[in-house]
Coordinates of C-alpha atoms in Angstrom, one line a residue:
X1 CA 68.2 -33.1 -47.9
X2 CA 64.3 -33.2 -48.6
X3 CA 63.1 -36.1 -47.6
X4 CA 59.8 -36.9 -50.2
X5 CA 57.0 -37.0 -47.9
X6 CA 57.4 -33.5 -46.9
X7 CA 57.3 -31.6 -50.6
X8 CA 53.6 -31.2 -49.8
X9 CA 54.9 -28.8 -47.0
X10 CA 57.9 -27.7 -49.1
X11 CA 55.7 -26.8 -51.4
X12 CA 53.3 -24.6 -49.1
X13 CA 56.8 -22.9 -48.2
X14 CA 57.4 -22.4 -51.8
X15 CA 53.8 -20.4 -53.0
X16 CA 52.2 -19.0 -49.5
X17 CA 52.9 -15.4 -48.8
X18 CA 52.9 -16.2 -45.1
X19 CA 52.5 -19.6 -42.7
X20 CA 52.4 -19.9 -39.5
X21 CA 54.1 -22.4 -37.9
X22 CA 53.5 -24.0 -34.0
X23 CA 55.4 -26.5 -32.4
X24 CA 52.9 -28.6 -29.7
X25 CA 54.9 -30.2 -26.9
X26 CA 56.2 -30.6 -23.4
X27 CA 59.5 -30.0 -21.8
X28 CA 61.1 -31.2 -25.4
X29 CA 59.8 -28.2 -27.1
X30 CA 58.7 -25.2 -24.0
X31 CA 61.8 -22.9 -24.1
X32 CA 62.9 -23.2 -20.1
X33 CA 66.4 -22.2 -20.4
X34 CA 68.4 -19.3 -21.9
X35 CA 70.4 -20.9 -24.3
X36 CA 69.6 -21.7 -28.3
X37 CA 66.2 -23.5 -28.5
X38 CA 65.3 -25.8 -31.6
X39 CA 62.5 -23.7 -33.1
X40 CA 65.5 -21.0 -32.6
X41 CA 67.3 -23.3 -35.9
X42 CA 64.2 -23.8 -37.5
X43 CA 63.1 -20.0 -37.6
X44 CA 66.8 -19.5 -38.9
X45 CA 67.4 -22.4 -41.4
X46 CA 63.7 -21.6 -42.6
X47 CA 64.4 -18.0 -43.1
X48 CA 67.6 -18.8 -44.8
X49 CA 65.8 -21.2 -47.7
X50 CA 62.2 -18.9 -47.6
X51 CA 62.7 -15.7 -46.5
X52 CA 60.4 -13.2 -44.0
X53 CA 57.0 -15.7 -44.6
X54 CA 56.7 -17.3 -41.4
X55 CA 56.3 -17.1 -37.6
X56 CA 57.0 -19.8 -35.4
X57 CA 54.5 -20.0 -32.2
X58 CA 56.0 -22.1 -29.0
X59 CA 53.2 -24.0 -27.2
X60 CA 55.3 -26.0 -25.6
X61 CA 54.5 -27.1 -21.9
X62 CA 57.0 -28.9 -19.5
X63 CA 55.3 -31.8 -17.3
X64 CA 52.6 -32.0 -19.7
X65 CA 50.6 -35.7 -21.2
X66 CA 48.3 -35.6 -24.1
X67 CA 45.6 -35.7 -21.6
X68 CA 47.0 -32.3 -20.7
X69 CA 48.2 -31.0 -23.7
X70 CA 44.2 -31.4 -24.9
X71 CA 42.8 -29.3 -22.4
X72 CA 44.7 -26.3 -23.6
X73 CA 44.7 -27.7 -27.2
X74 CA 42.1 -24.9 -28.0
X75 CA 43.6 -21.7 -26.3
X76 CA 47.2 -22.8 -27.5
X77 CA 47.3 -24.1 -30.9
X78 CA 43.9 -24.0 -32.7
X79 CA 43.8 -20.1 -31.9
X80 CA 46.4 -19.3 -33.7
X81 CA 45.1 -20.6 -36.7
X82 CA 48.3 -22.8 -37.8
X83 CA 48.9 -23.9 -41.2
X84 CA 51.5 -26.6 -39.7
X85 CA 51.9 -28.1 -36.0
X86 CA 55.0 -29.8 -35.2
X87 CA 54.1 -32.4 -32.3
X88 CA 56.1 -33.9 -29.8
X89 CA 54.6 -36.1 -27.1
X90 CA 55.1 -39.1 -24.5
X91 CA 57.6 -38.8 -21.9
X92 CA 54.9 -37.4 -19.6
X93 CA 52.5 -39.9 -20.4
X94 CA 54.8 -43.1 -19.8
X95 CA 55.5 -41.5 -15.8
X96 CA 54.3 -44.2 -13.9
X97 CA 52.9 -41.6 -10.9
X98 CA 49.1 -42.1 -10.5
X99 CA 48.3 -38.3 -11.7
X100 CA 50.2 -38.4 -15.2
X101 CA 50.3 -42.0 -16.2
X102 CA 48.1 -42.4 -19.8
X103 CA 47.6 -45.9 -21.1
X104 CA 49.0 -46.3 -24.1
X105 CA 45.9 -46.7 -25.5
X106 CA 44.3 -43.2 -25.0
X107 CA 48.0 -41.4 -25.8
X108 CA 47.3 -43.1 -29.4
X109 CA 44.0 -41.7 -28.9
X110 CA 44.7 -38.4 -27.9
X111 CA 47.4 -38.3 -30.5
X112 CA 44.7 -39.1 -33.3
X113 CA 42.5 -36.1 -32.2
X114 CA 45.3 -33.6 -32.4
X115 CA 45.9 -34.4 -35.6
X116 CA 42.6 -35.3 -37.1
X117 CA 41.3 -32.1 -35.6
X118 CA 44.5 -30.3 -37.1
X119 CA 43.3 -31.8 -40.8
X120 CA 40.0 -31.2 -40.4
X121 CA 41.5 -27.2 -40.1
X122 CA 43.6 -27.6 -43.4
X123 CA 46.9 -27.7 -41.1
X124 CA 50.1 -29.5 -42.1
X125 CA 50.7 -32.0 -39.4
X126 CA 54.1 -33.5 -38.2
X127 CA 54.5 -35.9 -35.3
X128 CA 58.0 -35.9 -34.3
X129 CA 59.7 -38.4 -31.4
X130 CA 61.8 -37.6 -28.4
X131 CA 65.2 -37.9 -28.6
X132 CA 66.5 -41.0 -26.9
X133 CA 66.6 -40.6 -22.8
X134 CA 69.7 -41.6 -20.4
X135 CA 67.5 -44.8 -19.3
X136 CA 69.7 -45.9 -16.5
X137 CA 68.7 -42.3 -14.2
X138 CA 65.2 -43.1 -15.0
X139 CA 62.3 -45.4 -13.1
X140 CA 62.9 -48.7 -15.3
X141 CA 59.1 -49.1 -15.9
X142 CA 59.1 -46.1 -17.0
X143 CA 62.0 -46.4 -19.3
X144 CA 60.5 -49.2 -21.0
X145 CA 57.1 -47.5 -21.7
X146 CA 58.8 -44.8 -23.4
X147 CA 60.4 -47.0 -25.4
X148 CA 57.0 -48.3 -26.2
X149 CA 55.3 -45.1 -26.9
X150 CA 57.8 -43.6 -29.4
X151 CA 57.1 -46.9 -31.1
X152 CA 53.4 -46.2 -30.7
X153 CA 54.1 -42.5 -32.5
X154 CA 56.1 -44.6 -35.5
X155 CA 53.2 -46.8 -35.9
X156 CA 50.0 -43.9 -35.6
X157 CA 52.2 -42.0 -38.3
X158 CA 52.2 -44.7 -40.6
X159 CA 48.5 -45.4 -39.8
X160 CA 47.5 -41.7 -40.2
X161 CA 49.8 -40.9 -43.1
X162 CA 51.6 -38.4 -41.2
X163 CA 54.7 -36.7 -41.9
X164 CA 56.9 -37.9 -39.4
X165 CA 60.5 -37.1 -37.8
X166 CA 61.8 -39.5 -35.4
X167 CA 64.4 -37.9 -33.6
X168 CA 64.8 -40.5 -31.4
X169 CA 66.2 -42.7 -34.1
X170 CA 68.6 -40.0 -34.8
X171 CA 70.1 -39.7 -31.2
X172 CA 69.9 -43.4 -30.9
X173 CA 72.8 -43.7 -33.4
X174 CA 75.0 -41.4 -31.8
X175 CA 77.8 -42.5 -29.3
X176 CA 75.7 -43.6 -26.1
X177 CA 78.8 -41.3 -24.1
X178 CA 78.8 -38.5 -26.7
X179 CA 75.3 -38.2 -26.2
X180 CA 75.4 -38.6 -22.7
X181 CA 78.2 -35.7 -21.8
X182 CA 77.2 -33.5 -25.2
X183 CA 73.9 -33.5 -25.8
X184 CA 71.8 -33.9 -22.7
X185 CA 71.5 -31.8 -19.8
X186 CA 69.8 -34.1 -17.3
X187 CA 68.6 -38.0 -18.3
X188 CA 65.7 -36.2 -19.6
X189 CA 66.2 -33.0 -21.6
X190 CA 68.6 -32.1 -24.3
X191 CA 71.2 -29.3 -23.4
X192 CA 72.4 -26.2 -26.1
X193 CA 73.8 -29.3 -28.1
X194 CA 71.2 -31.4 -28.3
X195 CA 68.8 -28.6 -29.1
X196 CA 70.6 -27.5 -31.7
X197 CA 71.3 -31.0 -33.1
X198 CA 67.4 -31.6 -33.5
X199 CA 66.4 -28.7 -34.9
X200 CA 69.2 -29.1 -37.9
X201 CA 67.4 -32.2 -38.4
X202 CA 64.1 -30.9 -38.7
X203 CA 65.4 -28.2 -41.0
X204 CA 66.4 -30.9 -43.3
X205 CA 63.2 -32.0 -44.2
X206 CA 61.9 -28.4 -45.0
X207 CA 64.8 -28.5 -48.0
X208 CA 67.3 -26.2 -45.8
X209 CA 71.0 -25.9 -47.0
X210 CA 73.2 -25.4 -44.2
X211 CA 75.6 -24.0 -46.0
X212 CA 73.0 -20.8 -46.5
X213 CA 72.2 -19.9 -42.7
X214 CA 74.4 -17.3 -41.9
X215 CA 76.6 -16.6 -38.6
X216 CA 76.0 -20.6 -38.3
X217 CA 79.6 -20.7 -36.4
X218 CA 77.6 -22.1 -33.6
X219 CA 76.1 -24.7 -35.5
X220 CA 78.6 -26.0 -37.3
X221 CA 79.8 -29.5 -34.9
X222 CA 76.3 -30.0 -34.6
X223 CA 75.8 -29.6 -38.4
X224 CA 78.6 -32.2 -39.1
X225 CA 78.0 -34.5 -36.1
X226 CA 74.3 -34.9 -38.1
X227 CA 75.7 -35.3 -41.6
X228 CA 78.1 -38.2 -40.2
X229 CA 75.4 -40.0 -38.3
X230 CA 72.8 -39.9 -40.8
X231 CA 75.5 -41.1 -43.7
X232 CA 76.8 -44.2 -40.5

């Protein structure tokens, strides 16, 4: 289930002894409850396809904006020396409250640092989108400038010739009540479910068979639920 633009990361996979792996976010990617975690399926499904080459670094930071996410860009991510950053951004920078709101302008911005910094370092760079929110619980301003930045993450990923996973797109094709009673926990974070649902379809594009991770019992409904949505 490779999708093309990622064989140059495939192929890193493939011939480096070790990689290291961070995945750059807020409360999408910080693990914050006890339950499976995305990065949990992609350590897993990677393992399964590469083997004991890897170690996957969480730097993920509920609340935060890329304004935030900058200021401890450094300590977090860049320290570690990563030879790819997965990274997930926006819903914090679309809250309309005085102290988090970004323009959309400087989250583009702030976006093209990361990853021109990244590149500069010889790291792998993958922006990723949210999965889609429960918009009726939510401020409707706000709402509608999330809408705009993921859109704003598509278009800087085609500008920068990023690899790019837009999990939003995913979710948005699922059952709006499905999603809503399965996959999310509150109108803004993803449950066990919806965890596990996006980091199947992250594993995808690293060339992961499913059918090679073992004890995936758990995984399984999630497994299918992505096979039928991505075939819809």
């Amino acid at each position: 289930m490779n999708n093309a633009a990622f064989d140059n990361i495939v192929k890193r996979f493939e011939t480096q002894d070790h990689l290291r792996i961070v995945v750059f976010g807020a409360s999408n990617t910080e693990r914050h409850m006890p339950t499976v975690h995305w990065s949990d399926v992609l350590e897993v499904g990677l393992r399964s396809r590469y083997g004991r080459k890897f170690q996957i670094i969480n730097a993920g930071g509920s609340g935060n904006n890329t304004r935030e996410a900058l200021a401890r860009f450094e300590r977090d991510v860049l320290f570690y020396q990563p030879d790819i950053v997965i990274v997930t951004f926006g819903g914090n920078d679309c809250n309309i409250s005085r102290e988090k709101f970004v323009s959309e302008t400087e989250f583009v911005e702030n976006l093209t640092t990361i990853v021109n910094t990244l590149r500069e370092r010889g790291t792998e760079v993958i922006l990723q989108t949210y999965y889609k929110m429960i918009y009726e619980f939510i401020p409707p301003q706000r709402a509608a400038y999330f809408v705009r930045y993921m859109n704003a993450v598509r278009k800087l990923a085609g500008t920068l010739g990023c690899n790019f996973i837009d999990q939003y797109a995913l979710f948005d094709k699922i059952d709006r009540n499905y999603r809503v009673f399965n996959l999310m926990r509150d109108p803004m974070h993803t449950n066990e479910n919806g965890n596990m649902l996006i980091g199947l379809n992250v594993c995808r594009y690293f060339d992961v068979d499913f059918d090679r991770i073992g004890w995936k019992d758990k995984l399984i409904p999630m497994q299918q639920l992505l096979i039928k949505t991505l075939a819809e």
